[in-house]
Every structure is written in C-alpha cells, then in structure tokens.
mmCIF file with all atom_site columns, C-alpha atoms in Angstrom:
data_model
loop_
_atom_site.group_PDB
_atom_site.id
_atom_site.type_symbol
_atom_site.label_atom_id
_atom_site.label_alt_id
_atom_site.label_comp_id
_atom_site.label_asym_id
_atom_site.label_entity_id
_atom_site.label_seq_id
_atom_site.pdbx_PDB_ins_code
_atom_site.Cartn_x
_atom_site.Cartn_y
_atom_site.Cartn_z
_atom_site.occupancy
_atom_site.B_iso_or_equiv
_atom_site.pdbx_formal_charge
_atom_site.auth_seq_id
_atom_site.auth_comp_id
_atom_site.auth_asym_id
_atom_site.auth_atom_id
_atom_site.pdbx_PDB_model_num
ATOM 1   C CA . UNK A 1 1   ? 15.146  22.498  -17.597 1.00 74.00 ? 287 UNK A CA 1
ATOM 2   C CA . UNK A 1 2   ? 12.427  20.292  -18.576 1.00 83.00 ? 288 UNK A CA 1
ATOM 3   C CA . UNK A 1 3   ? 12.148  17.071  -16.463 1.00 80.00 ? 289 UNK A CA 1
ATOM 4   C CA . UNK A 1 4   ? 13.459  18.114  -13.291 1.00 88.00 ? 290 UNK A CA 1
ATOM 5   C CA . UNK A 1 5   ? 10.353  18.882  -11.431 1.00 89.00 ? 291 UNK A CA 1
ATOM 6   C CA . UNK A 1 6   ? 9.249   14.868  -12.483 1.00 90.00 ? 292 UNK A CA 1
ATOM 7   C CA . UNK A 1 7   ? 13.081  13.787  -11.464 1.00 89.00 ? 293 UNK A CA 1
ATOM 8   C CA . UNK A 1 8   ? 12.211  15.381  -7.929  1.00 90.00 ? 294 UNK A CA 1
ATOM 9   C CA . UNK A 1 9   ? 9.461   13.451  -7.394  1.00 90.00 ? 295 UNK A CA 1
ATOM 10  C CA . UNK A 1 10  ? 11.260  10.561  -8.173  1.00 89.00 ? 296 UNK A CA 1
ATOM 11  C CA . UNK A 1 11  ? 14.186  11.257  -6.054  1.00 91.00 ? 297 UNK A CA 1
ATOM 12  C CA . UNK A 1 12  ? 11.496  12.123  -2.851  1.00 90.00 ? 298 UNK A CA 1
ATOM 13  C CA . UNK A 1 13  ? 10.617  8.587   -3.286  1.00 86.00 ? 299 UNK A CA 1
ATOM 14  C CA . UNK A 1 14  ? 13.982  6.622   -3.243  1.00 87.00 ? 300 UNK A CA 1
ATOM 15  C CA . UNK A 1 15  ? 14.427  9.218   0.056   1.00 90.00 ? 301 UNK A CA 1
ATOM 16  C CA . UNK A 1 16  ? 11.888  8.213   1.826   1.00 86.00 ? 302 UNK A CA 1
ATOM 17  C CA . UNK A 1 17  ? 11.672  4.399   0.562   1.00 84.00 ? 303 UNK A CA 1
ATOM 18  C CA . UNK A 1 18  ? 9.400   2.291   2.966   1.00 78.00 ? 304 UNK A CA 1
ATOM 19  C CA . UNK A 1 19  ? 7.367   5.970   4.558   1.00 84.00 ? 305 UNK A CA 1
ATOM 20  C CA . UNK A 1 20  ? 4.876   8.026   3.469   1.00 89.00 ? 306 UNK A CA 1
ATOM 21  C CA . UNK A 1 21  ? 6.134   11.283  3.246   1.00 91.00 ? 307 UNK A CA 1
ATOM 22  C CA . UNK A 1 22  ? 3.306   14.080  2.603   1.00 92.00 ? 308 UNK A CA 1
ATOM 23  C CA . UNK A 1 23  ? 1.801   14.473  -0.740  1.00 93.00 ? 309 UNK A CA 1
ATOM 24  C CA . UNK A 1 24  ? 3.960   16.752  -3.141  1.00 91.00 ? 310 UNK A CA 1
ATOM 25  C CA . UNK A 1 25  ? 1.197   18.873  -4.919  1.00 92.00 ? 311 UNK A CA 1
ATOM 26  C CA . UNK A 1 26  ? 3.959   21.611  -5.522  1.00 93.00 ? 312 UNK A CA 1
ATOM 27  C CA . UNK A 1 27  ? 5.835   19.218  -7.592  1.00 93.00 ? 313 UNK A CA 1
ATOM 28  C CA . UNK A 1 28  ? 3.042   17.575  -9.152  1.00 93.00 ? 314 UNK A CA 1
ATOM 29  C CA . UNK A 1 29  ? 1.712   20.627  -10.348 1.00 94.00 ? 315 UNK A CA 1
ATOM 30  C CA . UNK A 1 30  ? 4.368   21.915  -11.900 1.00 94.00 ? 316 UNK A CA 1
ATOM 31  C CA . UNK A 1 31  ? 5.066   18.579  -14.111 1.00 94.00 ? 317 UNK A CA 1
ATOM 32  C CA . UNK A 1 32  ? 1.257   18.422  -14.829 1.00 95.00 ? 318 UNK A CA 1
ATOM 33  C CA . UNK A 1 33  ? 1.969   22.470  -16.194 1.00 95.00 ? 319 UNK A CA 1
ATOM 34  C CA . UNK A 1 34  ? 5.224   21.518  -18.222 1.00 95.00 ? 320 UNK A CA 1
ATOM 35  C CA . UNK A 1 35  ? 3.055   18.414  -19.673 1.00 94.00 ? 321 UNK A CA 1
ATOM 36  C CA . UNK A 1 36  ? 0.513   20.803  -20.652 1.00 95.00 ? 322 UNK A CA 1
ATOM 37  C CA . UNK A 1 37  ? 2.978   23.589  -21.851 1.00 95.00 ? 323 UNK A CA 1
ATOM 38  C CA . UNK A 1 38  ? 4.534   20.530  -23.865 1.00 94.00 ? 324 UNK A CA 1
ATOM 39  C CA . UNK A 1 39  ? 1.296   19.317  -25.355 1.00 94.00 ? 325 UNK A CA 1
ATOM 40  C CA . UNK A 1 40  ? 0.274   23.233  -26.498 1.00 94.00 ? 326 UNK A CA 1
ATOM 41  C CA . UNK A 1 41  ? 4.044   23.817  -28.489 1.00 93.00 ? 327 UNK A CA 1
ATOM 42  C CA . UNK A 1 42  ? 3.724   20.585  -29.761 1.00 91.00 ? 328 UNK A CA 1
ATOM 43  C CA . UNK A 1 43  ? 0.367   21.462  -31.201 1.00 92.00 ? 329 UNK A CA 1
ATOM 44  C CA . UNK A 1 44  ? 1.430   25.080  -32.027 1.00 91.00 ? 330 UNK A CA 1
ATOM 45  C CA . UNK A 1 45  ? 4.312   23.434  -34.052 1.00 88.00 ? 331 UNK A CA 1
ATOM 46  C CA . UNK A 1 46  ? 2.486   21.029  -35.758 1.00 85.00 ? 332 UNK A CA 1
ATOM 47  C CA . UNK A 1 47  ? 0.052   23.299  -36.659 1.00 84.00 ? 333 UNK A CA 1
ATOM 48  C CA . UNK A 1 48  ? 3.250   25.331  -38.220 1.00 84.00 ? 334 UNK A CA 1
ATOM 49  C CA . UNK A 1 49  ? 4.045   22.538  -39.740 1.00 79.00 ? 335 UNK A CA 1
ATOM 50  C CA . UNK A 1 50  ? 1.317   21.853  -42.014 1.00 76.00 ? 336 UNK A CA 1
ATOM 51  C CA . UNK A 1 51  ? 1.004   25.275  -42.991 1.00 76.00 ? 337 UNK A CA 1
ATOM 52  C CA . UNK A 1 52  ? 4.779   25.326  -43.687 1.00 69.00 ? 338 UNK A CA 1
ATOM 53  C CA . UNK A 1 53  ? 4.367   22.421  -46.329 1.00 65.00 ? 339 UNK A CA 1
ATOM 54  C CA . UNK A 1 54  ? 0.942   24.161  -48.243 1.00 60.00 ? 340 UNK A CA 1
ATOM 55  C CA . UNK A 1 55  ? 3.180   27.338  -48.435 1.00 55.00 ? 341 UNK A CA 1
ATOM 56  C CA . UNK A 1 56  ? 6.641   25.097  -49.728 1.00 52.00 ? 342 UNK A CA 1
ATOM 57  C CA . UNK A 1 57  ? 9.015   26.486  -47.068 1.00 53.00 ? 343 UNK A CA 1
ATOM 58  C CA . UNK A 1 58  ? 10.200  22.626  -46.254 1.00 48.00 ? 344 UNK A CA 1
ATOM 59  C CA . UNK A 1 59  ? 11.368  23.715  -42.510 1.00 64.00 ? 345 UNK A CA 1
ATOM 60  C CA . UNK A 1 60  ? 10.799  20.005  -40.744 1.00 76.00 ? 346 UNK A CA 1
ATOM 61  C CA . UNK A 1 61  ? 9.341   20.303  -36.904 1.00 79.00 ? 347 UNK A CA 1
ATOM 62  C CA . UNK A 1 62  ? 9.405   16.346  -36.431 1.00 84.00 ? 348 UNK A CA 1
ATOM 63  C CA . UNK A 1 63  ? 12.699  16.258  -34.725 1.00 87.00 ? 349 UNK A CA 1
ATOM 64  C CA . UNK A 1 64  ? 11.585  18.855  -32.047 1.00 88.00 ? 350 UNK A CA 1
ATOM 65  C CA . UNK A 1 65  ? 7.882   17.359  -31.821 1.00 89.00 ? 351 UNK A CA 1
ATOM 66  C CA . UNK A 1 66  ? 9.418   13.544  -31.215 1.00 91.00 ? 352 UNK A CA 1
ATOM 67  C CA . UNK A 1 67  ? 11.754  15.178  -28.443 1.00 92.00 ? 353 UNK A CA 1
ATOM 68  C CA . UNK A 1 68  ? 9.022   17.374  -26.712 1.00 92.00 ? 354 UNK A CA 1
ATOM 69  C CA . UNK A 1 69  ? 6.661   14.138  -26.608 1.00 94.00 ? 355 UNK A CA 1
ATOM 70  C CA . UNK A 1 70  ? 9.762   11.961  -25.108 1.00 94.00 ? 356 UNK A CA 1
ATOM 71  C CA . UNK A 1 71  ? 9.544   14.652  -22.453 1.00 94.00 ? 357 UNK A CA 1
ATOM 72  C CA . UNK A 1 72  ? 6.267   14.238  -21.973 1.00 95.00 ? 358 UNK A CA 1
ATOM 73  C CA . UNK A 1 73  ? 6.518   10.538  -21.710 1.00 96.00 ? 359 UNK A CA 1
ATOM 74  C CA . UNK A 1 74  ? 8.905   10.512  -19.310 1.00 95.00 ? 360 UNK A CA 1
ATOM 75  C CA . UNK A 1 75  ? 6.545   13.070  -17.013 1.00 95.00 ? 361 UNK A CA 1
ATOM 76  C CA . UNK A 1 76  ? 4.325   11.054  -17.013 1.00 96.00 ? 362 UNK A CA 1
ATOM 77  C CA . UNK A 1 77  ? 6.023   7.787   -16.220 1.00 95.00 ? 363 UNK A CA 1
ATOM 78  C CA . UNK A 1 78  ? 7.574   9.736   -13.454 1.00 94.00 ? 364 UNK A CA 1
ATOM 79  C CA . UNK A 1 79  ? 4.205   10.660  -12.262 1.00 95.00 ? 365 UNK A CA 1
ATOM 80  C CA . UNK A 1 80  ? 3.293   7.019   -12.399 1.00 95.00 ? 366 UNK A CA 1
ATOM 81  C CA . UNK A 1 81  ? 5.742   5.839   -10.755 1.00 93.00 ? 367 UNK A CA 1
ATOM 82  C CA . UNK A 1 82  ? 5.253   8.107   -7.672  1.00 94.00 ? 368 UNK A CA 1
ATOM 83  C CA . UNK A 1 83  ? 1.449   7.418   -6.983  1.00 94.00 ? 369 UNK A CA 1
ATOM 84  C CA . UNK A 1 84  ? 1.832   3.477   -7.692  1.00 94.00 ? 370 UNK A CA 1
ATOM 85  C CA . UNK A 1 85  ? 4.644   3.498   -5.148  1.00 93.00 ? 371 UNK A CA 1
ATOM 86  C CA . UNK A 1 86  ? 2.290   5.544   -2.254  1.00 93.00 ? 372 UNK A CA 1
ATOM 87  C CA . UNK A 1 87  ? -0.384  3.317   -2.834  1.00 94.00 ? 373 UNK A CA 1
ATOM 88  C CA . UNK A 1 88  ? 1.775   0.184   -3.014  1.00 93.00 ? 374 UNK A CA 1
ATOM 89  C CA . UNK A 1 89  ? 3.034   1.437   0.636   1.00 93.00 ? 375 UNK A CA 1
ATOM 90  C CA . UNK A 1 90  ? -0.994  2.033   1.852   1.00 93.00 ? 376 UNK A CA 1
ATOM 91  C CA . UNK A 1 91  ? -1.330  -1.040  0.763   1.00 93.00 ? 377 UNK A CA 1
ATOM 92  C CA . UNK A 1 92  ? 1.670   -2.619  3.005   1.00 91.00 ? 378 UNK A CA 1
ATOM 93  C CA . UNK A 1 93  ? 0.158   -0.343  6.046   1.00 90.00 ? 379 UNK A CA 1
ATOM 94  C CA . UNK A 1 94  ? -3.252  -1.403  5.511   1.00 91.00 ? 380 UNK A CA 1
ATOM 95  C CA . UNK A 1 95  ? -1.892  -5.270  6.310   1.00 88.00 ? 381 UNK A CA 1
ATOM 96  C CA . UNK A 1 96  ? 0.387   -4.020  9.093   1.00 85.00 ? 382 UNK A CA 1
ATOM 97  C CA . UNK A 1 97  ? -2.101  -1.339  10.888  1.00 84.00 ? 383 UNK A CA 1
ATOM 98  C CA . UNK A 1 98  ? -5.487  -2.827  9.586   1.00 84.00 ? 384 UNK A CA 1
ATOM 99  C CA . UNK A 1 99  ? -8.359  -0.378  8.516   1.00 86.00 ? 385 UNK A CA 1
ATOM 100 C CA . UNK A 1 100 ? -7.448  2.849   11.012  1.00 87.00 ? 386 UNK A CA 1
ATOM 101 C CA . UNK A 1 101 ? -4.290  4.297   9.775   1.00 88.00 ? 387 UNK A CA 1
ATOM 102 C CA . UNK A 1 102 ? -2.463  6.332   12.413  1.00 88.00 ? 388 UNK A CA 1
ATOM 103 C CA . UNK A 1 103 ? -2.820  10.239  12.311  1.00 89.00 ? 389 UNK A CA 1
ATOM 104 C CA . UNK A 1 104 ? 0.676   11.205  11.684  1.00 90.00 ? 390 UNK A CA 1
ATOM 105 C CA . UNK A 1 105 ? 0.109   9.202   8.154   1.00 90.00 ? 391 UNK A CA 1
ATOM 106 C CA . UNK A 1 106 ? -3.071  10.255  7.495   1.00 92.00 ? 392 UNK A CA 1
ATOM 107 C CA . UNK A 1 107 ? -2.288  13.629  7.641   1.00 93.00 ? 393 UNK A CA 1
ATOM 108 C CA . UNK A 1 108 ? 0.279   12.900  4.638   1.00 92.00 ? 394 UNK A CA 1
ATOM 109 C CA . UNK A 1 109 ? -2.736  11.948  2.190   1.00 93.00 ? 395 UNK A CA 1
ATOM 110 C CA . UNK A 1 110 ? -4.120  13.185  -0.716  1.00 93.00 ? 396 UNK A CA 1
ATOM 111 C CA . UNK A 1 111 ? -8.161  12.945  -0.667  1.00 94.00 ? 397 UNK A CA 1
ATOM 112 C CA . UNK A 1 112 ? -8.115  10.887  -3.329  1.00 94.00 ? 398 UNK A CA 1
ATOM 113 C CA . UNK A 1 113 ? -5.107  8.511   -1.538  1.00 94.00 ? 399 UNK A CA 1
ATOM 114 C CA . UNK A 1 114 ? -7.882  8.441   1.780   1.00 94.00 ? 400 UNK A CA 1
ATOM 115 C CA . UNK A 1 115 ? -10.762 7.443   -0.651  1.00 95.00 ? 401 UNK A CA 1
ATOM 116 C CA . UNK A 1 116 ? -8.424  4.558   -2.378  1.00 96.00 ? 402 UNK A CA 1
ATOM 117 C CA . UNK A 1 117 ? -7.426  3.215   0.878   1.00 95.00 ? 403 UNK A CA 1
ATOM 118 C CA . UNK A 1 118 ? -11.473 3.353   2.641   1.00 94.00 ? 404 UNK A CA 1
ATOM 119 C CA . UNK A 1 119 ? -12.193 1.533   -0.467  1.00 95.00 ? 405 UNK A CA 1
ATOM 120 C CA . UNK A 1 120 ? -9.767  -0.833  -0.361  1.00 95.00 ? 406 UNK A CA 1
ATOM 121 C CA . UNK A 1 121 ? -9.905  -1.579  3.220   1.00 93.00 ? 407 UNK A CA 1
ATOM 122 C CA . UNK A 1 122 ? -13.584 -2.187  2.890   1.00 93.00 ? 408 UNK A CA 1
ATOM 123 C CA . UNK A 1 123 ? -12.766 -4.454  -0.092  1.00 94.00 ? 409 UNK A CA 1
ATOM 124 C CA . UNK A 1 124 ? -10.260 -6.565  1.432   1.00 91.00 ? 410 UNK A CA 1
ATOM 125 C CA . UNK A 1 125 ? -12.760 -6.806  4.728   1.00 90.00 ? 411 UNK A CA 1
ATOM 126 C CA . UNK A 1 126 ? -15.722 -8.007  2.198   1.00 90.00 ? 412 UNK A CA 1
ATOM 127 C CA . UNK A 1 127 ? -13.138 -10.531 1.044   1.00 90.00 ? 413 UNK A CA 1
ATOM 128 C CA . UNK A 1 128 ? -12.258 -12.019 4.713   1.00 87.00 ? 414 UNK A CA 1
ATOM 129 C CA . UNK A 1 129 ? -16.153 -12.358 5.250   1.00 87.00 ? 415 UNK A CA 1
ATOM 130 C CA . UNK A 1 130 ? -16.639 -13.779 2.521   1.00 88.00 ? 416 UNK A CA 1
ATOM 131 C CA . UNK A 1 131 ? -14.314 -17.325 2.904   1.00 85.00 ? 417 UNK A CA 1
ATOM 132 C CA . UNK A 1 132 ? -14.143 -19.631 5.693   1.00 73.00 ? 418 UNK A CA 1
ATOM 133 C CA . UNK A 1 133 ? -16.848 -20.685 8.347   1.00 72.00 ? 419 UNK A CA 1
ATOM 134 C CA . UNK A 1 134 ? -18.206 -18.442 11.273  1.00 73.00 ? 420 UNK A CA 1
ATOM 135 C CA . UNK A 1 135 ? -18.392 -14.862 9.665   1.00 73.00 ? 421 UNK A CA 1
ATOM 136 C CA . UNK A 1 136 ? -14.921 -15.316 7.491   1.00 75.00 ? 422 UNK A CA 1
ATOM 137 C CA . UNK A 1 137 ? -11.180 -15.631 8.234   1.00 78.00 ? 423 UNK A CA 1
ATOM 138 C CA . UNK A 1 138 ? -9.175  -12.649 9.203   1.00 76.00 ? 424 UNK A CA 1
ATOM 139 C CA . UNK A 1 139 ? -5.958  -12.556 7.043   1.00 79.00 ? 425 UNK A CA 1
ATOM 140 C CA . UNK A 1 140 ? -3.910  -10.054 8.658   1.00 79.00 ? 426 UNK A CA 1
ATOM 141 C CA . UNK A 1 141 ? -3.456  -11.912 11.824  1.00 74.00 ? 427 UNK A CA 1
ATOM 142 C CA . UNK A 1 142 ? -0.213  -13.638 10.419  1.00 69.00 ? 428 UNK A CA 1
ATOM 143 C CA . UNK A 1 143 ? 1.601   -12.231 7.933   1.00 70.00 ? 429 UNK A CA 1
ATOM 144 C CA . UNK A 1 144 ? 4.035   -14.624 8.209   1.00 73.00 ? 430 UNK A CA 1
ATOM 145 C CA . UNK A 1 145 ? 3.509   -18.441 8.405   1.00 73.00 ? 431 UNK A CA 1
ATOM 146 C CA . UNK A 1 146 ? 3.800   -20.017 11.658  1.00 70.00 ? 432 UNK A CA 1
ATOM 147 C CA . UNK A 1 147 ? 7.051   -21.989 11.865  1.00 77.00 ? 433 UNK A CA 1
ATOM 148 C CA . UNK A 1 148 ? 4.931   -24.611 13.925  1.00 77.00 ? 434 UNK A CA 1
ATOM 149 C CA . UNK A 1 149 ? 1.617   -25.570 14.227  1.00 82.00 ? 435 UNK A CA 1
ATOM 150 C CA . UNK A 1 150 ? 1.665   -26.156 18.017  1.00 87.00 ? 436 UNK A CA 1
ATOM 151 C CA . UNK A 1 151 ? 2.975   -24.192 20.494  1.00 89.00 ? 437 UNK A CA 1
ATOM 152 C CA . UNK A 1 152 ? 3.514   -24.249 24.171  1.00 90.00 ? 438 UNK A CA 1
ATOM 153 C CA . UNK A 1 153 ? 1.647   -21.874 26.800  1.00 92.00 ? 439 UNK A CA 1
ATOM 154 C CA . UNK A 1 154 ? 0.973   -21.568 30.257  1.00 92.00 ? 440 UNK A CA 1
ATOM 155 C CA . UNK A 1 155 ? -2.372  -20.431 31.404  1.00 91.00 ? 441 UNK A CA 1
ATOM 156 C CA . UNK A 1 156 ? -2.935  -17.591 33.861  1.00 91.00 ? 442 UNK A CA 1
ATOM 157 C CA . UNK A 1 157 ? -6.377  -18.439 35.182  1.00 90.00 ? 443 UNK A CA 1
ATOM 158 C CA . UNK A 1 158 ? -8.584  -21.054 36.383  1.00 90.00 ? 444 UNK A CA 1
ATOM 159 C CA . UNK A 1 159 ? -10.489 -21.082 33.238  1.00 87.00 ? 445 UNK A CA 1
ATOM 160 C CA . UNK A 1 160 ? -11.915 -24.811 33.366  1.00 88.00 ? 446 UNK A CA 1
ATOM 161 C CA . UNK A 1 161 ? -13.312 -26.865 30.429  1.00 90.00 ? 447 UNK A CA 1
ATOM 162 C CA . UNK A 1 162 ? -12.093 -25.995 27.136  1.00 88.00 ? 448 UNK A CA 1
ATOM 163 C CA . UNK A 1 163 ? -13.332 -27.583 23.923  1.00 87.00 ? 449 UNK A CA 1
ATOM 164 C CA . UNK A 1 164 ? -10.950 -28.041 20.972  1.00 85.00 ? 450 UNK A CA 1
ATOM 165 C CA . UNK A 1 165 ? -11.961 -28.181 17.377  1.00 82.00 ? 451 UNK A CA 1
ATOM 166 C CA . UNK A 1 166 ? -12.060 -31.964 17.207  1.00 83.00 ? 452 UNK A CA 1
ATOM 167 C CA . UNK A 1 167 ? -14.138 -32.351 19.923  1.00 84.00 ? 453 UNK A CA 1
ATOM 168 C CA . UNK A 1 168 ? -11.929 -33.082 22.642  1.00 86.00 ? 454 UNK A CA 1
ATOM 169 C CA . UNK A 1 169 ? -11.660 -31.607 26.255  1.00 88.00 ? 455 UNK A CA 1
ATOM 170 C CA . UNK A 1 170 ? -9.067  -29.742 28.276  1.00 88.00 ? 456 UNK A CA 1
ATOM 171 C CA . UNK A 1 171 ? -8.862  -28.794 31.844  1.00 90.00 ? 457 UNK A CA 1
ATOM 172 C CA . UNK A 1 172 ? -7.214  -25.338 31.651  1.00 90.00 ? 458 UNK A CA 1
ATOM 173 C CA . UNK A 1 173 ? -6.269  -24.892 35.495  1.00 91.00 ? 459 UNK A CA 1
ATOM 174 C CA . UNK A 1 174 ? -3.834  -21.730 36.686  1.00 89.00 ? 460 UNK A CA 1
ATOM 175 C CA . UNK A 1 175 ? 0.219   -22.363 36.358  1.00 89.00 ? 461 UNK A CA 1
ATOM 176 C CA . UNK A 1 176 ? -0.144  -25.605 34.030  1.00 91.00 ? 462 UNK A CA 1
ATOM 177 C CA . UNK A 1 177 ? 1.650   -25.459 31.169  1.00 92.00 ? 463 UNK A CA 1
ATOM 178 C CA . UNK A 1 178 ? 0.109   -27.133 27.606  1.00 91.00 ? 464 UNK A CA 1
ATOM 179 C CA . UNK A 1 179 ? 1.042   -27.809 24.029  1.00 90.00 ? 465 UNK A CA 1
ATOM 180 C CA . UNK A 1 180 ? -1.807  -26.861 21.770  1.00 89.00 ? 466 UNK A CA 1
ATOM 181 C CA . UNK A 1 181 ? -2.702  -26.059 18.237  1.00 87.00 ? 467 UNK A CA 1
ATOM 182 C CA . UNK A 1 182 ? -1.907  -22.608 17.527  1.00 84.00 ? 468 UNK A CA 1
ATOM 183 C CA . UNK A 1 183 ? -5.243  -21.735 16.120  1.00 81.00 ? 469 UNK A CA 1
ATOM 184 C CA . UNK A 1 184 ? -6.882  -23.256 19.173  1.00 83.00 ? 470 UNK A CA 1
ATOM 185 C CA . UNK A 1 185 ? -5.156  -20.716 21.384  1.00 85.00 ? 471 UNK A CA 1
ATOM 186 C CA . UNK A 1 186 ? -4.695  -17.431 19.235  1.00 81.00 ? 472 UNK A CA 1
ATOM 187 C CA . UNK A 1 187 ? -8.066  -16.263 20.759  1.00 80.00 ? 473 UNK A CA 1
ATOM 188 C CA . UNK A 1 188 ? -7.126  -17.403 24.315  1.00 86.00 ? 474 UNK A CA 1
ATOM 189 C CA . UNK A 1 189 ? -3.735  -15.326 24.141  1.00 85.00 ? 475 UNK A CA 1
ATOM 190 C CA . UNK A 1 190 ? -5.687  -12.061 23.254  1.00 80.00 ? 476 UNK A CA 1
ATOM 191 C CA . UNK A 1 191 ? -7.870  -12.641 25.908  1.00 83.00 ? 477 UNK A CA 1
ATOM 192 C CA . UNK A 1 192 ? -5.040  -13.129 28.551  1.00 85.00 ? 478 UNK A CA 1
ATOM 193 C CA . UNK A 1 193 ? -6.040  -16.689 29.014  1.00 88.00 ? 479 UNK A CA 1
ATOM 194 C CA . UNK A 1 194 ? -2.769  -18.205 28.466  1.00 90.00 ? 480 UNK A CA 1
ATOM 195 C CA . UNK A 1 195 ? 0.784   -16.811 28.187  1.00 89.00 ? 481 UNK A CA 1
ATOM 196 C CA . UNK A 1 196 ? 2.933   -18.180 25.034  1.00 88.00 ? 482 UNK A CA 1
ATOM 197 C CA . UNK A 1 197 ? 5.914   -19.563 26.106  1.00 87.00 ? 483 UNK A CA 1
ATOM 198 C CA . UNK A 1 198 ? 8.679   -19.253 23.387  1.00 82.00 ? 484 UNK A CA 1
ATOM 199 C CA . UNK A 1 199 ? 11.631  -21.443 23.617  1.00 71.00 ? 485 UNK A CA 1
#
C-alpha cells in the first residue's frame, strides 16, 4: 500500500518523542523508491495521455495522475517532517550537552545529521564570541532565567580579597556565609570557591 513506509516514519517519531532514535535509512529508502516509482507512472501515463488524445481514444489519466502526485506529496511531507523533528531535537541537545554530544547519540546519526550539528555548534559558538565584553557571553549556562539575582553561599576556603564588578571589595574567609550577585559568583561555584546555599 502506498504511504505506509512514510506513515512508519512518522509513527517512529511520535514513539520516541523527545530521543534520538537511530537513523531509519530502511524506511527512508523505500519512500524515496515509491516517490520515484510514483514520479516514472505518472510520467509513463501522461505520456499515454497525450498520445491517447492525437489518436481520439478520449481515455482521461488526470484522475489517477492528481491521486499518484497526492501520494507523492504526502511522502514527502512525511519525510519532512521526520528530519526537521531530528534536527529540532540536535538542536535541544546541543543547548543541554554543548558542542560534544555523548556516544550513545552519536552513534544514532546520519553523516549528514553530524555535519549539520559541527556546523551549527560552531555557528552558535561564533555567535557567543561575538556579543558581550571579554571574549563573548556563553548562552547555555542558564537556560532558564534566574528567579533572583542574588543568591546566598558559603565559601569553602580562605580565598581573601575578592573584587566585584562595581569595584567594591570582599573578604572571602572559610565558613562565612554571603549574599552576592549571581553573576559575581557563577565562576567561584565552578571553581569550588563557594557552596550555594538554596533555601
């Protein structure tokens, strides 16, 4: 039955909704050969067609063209569909797991999936050089906004003098606790500097 190998793929998708699931080139290339079976009887019947109406026999191919071309419409929207949705979830990993993607998903890649994504990571890393002060800003720190702007740690070592963006000083001594910008002390956390305390 025409369609089902495109219905598949579409199915595989709502399946495994929010994954990456490896890359079907079974299925694809059996739609891509019922597209091009499609496209070769449609020609063949055309071609029928207009030697049908120099000879006068009158038999009408439209109806069967206009349904075979549906067909391969819907193919192809089917085909669409399932390589915008992988890319639309490389894209979602690429802001979760930044520009190394973890084996067990690479594995389920198409080369030409692994060449969108090196290109796109390098893209989006051009980007993030390109605005802010001091070599760029890195976007995929937060994905979410921070529901304050100043949050309470504790540091873990004498680390002495600390400057803060406006110019004013801090004595960061061990155990003491302090209520800083969160930009101030992103850097500090992933250094082991301080400890954020969450209420």
């Amino acid at each position: 039955m025409y369609g089902e190998s495109a219905c598949s793929l579409v199915k595989e998708l709502d399946r495994n909704r929010g994954t990456l699931p490896p890359y079907n080139n079974e299925l694809i290339g059996e739609v891509e050969k019922e597209i091009c079976h499609l496209i070769q009887q449609n020609v063949a019947d055309d071609f029928k067609a207009h030697e049908d109406s120099n000879v006068g026999a009158g038999l009408d191919y439209t109806a069967t063209i206009r349904t075979r071309h549906a067909i391969i419409q819907r193919n192809l929207r089917c085909l669409l569909a399932y390589h915008y949705n992988r890319l639309r979830c490389l894209r979602t990993m690429r802001w979760e797991f930044g520009s190394i993607l973890p084996p067990d998903i690479k594995v389920n890649l198409s080369h030409a999936e692994s060449n969108w994504f090196s290109k796109y990571s390098s893209m989006l890393a051009t980007y993030m050089r390109s605005i802010g002060d001091d070599g760029g800003v890195n976007l995929t720190i937060d994905l979410n906004p921070p529901k304050a702007l100043y949050i309470e740690v504790k540091c873990l070592v004498d680390y002495g003098q600390y400057e803060l963006s406006d110019g004013s000083l801090v004595l960061l001594k061990e155990s003491n606790r302090y209520f800083l910008p969160r930009a101030e002390c992103e850097d500090l956390i992933r250094q082991g500097v301080f400890q954020h305390i969450i209420n």
